[in-house]
PDB file of C-alpha atoms in Angstrom:
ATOM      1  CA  UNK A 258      20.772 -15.731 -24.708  1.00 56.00           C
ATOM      2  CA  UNK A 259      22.296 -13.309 -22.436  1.00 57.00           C
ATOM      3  CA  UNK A 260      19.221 -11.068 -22.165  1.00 61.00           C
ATOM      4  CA  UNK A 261      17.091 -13.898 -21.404  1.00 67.00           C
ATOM      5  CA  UNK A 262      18.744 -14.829 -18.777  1.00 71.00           C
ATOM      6  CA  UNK A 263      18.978 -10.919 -17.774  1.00 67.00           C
ATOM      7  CA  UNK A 264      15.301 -10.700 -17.314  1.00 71.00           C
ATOM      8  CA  UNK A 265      14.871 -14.449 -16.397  1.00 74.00           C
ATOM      9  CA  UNK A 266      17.357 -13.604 -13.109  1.00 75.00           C
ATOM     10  CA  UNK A 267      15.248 -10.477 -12.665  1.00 75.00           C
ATOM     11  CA  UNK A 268      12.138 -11.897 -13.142  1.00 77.00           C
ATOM     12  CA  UNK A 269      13.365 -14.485 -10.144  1.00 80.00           C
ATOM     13  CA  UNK A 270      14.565 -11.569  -7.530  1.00 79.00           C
ATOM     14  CA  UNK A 271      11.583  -9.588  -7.926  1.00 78.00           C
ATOM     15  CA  UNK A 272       9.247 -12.990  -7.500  1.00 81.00           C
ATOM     16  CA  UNK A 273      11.551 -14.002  -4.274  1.00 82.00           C
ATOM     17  CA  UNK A 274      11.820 -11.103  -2.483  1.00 79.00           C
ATOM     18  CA  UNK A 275       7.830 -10.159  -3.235  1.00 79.00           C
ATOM     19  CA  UNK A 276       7.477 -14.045  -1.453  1.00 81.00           C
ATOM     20  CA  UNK A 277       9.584 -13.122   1.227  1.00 79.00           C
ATOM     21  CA  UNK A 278       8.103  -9.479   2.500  1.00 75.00           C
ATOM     22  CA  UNK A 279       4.833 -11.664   1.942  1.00 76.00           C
ATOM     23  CA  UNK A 280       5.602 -14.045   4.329  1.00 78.00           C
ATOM     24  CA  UNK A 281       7.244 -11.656   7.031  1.00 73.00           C
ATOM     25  CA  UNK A 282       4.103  -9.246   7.007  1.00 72.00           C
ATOM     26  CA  UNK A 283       1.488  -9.806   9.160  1.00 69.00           C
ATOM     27  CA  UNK A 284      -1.038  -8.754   6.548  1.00 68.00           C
ATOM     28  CA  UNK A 285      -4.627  -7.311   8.460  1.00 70.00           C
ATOM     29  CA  UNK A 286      -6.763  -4.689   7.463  1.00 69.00           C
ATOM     30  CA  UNK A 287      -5.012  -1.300   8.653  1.00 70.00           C
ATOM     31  CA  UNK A 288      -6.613   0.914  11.447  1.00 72.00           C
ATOM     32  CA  UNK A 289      -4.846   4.391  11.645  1.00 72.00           C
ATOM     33  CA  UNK A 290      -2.368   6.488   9.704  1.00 79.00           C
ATOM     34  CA  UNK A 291      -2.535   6.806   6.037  1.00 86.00           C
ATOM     35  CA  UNK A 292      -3.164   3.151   5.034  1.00 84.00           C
ATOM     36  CA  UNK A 293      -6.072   2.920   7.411  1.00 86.00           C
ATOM     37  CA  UNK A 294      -7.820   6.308   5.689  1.00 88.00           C
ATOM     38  CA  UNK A 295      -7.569   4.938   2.215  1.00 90.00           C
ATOM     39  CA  UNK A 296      -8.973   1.587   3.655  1.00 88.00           C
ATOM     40  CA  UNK A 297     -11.620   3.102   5.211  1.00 88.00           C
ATOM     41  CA  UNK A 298     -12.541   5.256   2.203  1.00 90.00           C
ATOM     42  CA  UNK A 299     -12.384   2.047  -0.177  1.00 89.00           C
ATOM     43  CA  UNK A 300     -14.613   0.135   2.298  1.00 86.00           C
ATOM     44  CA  UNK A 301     -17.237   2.608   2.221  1.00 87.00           C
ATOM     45  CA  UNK A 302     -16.622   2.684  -1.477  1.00 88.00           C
ATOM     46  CA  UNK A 303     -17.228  -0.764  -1.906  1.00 86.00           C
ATOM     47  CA  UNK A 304     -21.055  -1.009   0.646  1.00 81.00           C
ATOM     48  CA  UNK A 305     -22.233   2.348   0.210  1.00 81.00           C
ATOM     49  CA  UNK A 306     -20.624   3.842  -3.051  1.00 84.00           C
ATOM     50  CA  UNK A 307     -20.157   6.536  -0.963  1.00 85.00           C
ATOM     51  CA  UNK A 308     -16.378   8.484  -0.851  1.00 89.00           C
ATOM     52  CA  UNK A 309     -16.695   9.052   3.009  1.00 86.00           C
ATOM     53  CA  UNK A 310     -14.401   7.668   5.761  1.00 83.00           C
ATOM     54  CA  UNK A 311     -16.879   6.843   8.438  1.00 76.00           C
ATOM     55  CA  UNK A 312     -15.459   3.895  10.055  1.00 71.00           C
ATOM     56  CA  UNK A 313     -16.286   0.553   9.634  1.00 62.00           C
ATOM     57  CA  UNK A 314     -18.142  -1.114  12.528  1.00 57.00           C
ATOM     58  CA  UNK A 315     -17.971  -4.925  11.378  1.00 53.00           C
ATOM     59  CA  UNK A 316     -14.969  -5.914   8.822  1.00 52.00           C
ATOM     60  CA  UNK A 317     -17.381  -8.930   7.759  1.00 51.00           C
ATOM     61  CA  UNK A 318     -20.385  -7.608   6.540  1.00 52.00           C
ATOM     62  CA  UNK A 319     -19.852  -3.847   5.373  1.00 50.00           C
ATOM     63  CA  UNK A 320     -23.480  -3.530   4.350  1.00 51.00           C
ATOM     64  CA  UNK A 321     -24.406  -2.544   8.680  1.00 46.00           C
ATOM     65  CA  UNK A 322     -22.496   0.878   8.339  1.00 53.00           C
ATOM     66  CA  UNK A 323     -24.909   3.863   6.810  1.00 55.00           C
ATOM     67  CA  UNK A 324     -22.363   6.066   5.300  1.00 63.00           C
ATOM     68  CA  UNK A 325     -22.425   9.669   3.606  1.00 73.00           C
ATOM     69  CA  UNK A 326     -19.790  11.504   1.167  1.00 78.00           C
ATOM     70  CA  UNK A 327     -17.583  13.662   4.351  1.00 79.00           C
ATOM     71  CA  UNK A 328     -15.453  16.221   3.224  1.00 79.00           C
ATOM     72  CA  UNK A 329     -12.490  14.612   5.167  1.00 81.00           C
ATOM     73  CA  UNK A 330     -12.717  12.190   2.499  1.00 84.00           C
ATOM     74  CA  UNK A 331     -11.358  14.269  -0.227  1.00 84.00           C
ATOM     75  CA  UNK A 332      -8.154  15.321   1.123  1.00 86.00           C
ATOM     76  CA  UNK A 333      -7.147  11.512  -0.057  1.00 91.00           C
ATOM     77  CA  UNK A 334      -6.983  10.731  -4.530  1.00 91.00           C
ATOM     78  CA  UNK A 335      -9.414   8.378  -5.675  1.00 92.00           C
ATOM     79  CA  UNK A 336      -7.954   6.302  -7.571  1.00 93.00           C
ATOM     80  CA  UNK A 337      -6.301   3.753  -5.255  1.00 91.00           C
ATOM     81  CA  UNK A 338      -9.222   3.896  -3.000  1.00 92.00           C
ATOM     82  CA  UNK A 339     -11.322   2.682  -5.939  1.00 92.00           C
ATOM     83  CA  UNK A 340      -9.034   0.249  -7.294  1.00 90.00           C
ATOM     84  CA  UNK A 341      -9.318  -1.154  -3.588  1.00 89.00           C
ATOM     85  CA  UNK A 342     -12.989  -1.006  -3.532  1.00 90.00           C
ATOM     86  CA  UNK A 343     -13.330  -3.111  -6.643  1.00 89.00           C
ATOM     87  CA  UNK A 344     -10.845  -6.153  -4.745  1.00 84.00           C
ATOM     88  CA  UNK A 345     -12.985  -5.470  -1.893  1.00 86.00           C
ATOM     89  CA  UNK A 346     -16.216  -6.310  -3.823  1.00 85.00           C
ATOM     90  CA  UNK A 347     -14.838  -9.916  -4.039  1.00 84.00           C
ATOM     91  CA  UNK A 348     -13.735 -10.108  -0.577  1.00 81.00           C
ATOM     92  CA  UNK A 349     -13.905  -8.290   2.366  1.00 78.00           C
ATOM     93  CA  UNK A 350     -10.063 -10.139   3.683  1.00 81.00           C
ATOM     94  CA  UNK A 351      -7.237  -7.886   3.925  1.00 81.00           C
ATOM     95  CA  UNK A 352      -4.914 -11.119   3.133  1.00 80.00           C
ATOM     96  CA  UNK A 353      -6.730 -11.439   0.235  1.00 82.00           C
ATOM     97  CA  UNK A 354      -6.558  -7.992  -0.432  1.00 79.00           C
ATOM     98  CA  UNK A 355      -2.928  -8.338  -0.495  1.00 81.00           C
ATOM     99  CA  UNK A 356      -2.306 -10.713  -2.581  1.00 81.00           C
ATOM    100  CA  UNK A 357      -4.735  -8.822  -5.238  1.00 80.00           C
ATOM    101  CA  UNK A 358      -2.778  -5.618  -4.420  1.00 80.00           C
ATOM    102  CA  UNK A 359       0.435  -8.050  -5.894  1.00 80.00           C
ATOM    103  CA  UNK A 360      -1.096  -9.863  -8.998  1.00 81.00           C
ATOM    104  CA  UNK A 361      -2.198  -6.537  -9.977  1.00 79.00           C
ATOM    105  CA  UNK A 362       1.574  -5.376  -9.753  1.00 78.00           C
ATOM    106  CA  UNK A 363       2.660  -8.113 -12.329  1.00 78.00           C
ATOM    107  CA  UNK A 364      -0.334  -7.508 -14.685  1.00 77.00           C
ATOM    108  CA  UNK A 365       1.476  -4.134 -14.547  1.00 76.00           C
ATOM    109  CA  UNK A 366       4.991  -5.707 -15.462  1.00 76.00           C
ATOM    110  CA  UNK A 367       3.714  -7.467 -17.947  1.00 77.00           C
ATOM    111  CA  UNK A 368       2.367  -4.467 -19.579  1.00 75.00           C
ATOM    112  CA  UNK A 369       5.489  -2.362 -19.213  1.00 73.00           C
ATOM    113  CA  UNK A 370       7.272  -5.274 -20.626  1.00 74.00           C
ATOM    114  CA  UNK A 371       5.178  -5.481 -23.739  1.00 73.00           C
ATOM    115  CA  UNK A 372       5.029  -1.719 -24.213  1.00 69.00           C
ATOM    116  CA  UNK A 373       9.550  -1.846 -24.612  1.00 68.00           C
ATOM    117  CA  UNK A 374       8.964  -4.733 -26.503  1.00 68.00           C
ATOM    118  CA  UNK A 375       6.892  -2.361 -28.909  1.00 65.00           C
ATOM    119  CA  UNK A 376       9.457   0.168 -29.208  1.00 61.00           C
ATOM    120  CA  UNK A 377      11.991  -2.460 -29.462  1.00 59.00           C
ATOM    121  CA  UNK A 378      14.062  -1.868 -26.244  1.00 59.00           C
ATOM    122  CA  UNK A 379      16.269  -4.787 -25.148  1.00 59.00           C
ATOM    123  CA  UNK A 380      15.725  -7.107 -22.318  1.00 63.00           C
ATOM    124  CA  UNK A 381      17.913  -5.844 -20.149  1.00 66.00           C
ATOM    125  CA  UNK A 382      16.467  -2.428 -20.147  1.00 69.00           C
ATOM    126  CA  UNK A 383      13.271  -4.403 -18.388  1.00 67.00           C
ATOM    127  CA  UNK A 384      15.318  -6.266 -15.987  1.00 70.00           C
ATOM    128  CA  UNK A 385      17.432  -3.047 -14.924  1.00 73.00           C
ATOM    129  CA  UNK A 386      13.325  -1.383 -13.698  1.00 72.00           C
ATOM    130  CA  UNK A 387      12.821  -4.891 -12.643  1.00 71.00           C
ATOM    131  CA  UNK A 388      15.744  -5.301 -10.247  1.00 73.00           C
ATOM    132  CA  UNK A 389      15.713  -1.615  -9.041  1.00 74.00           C
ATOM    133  CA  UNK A 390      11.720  -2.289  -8.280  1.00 71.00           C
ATOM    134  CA  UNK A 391      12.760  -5.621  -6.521  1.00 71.00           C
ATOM    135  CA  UNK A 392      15.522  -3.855  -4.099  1.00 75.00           C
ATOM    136  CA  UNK A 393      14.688  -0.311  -3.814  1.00 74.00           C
ATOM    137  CA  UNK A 394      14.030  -0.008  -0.003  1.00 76.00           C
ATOM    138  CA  UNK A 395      10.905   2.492  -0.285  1.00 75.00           C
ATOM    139  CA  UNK A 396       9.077   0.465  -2.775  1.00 73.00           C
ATOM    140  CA  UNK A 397       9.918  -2.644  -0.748  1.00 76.00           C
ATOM    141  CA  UNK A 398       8.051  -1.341   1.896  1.00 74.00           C
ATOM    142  CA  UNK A 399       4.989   0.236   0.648  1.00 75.00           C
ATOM    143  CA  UNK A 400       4.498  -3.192  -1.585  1.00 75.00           C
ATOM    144  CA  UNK A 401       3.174  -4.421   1.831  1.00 78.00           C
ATOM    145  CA  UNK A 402       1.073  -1.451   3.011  1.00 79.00           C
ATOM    146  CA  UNK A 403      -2.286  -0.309   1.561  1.00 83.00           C
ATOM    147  CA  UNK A 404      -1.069   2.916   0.426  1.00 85.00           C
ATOM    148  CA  UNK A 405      -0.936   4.421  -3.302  1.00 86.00           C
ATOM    149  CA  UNK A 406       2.792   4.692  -3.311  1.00 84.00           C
ATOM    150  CA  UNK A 407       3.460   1.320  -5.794  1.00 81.00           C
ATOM    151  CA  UNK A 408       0.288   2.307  -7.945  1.00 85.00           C
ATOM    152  CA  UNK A 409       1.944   5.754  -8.494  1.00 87.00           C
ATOM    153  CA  UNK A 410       5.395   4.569  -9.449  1.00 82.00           C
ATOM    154  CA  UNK A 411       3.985   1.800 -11.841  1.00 80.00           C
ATOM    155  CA  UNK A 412       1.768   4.601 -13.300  1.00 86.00           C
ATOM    156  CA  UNK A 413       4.617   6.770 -13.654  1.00 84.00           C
ATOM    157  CA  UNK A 414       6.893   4.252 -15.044  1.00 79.00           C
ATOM    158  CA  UNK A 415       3.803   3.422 -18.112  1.00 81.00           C
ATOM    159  CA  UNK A 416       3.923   7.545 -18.234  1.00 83.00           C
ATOM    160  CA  UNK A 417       7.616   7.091 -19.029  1.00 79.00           C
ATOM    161  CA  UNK A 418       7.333   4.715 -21.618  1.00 76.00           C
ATOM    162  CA  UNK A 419       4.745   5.847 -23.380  1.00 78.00           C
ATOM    163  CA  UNK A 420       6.246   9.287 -23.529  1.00 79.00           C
ATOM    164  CA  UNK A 421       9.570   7.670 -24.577  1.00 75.00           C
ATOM    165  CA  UNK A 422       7.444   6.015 -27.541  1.00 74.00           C
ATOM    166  CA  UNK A 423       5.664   8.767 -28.631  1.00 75.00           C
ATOM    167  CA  UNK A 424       8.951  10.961 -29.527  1.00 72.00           C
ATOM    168  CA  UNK A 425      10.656   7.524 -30.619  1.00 73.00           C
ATOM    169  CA  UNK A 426       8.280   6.842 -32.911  1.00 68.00           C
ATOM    170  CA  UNK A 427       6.201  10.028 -33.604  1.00 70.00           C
ATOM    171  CA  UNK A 428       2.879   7.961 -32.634  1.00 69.00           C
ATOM    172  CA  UNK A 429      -0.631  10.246 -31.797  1.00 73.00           C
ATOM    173  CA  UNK A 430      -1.754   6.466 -29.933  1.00 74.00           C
ATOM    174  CA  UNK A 431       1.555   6.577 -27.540  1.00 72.00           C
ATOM    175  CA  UNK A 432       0.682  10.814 -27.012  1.00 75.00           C
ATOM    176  CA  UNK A 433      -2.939   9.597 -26.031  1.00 81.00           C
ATOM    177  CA  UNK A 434      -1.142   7.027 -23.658  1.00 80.00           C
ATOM    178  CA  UNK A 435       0.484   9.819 -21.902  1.00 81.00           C
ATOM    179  CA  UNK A 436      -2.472  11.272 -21.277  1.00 83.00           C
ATOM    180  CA  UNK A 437      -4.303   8.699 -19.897  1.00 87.00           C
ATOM    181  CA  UNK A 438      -1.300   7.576 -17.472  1.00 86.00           C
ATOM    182  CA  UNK A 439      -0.444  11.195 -16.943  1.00 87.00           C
ATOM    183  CA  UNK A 440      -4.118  11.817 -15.600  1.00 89.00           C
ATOM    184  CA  UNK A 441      -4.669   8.386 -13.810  1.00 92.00           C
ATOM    185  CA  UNK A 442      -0.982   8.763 -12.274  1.00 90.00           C
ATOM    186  CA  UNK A 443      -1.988  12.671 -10.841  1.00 91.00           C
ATOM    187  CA  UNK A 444      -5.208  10.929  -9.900  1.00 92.00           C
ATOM    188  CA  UNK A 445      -3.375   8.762  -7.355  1.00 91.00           C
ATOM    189  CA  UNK A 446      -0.811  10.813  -5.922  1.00 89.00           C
ATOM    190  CA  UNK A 447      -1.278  14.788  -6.951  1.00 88.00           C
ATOM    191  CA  UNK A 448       2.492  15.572  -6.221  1.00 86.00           C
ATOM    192  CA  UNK A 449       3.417  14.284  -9.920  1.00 84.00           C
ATOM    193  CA  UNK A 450       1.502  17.112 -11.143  1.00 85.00           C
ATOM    194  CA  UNK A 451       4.377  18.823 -12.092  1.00 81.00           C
ATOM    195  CA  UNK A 452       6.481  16.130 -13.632  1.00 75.00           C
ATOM    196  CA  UNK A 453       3.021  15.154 -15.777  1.00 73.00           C
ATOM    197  CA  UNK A 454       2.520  18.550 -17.120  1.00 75.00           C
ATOM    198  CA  UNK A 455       6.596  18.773 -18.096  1.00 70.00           C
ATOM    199  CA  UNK A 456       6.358  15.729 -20.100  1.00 62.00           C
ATOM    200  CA  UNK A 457       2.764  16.556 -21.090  1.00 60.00           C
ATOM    201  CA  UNK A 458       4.063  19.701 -22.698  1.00 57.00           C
ATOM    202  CA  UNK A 459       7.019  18.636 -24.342  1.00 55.00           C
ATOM    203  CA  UNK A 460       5.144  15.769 -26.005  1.00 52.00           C
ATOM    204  CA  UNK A 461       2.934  17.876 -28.024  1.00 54.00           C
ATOM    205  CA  UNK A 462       5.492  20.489 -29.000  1.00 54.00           C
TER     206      UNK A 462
END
């Protein structure tokens, strides 16, 4: 009873304070700085499926830009970009965007969730990542940008797990799990590269 009201509480911060940030932000489509290069990229991704950064002349109908790959492009990952392109197939609003950007979050939850259920972890180990993810002050604040921040740390936190599962329980599936989040998590921020290949290594000792 305890631990489901542990996660239950949790569940309810996270929700409220995601609702609140939601609210305060004045959610548009970014034009400069770091956000505003990966939204560029993913808009050009989305019309042209083309990894350039040429701007975009008319936020309503993409197709009027002619686009081709630029090298400029490359100094961002690709992985958030394209996850952005594919919300940005359905709609071309940044609000909308947003709230995508969130519901993808949860779905993300709700796998971590299932994956301690597997190796039989407690509730309250869940609502301890839950709480810190609903409070920490950096993740806060990149929850409401269009930057690859969030995506990395859930990646990295599905790295974890698996990794924790694979020594736990000696399972070749969870190894192949750190693979795949160990390669999708370097493909959206590079600078994990080190902590990927550490736990990379030490899993197939």
């Amino acid at each position: 009873m305890r631990n489901r009201l542990w996660i239950g509480f949790a569940v309810l911060l996270y929700i409220l304070t995601r609702c609140y940030l939601f609210i305060q932000t004045d959610t548009k489509a970014p034009q400069s700085g770091d956000a505003g290069h990966y939204y560029i990229i993913a808009q050009n991704l989305a019309s042209h499926n083309s990894y350039a950064d040429s701007p975009i002349k008319n936020q309503t109908n993409l197709d009027l830009v002619d686009s081709s790959p630029t090298a400029s492009a490359t100094w961002r990952p690709p992985l958030w970009p394209f996850v952005l392109s594919v919300w940005m197939e359905l709609t071309t609003d940044p609000y909308w965007h947003m709230i995508l950007k969130l519901t993808f979050e949860g779905l993300l939850l709700v796998f971590f969730y299932l994956m301690l259920q597997s190796i039989e972890a407690t509730n309250m180990v869940f609502g301890v990542v839950l709480c810190l993810l609903a409070i920490e002050p950096h993740y806060m604040k990149y929850g409401m940008t269009f930057l690859s921040e969030n995506l990395t740390a859930f990646l990295l936190v599905l790295l974890t797990g698996s990794f924790l599962y694979s020594v736990m329980a000696h399972s070749r599936r969870a190894a192949w799990c750190v693979a795949m989040f160990g390669g999708l998590a370097v493909m959206s921020h590079p600078v994990v590269l080190p902590y990927v290949l550490l736990g990379g290594y030490r899993d197939w000792e």
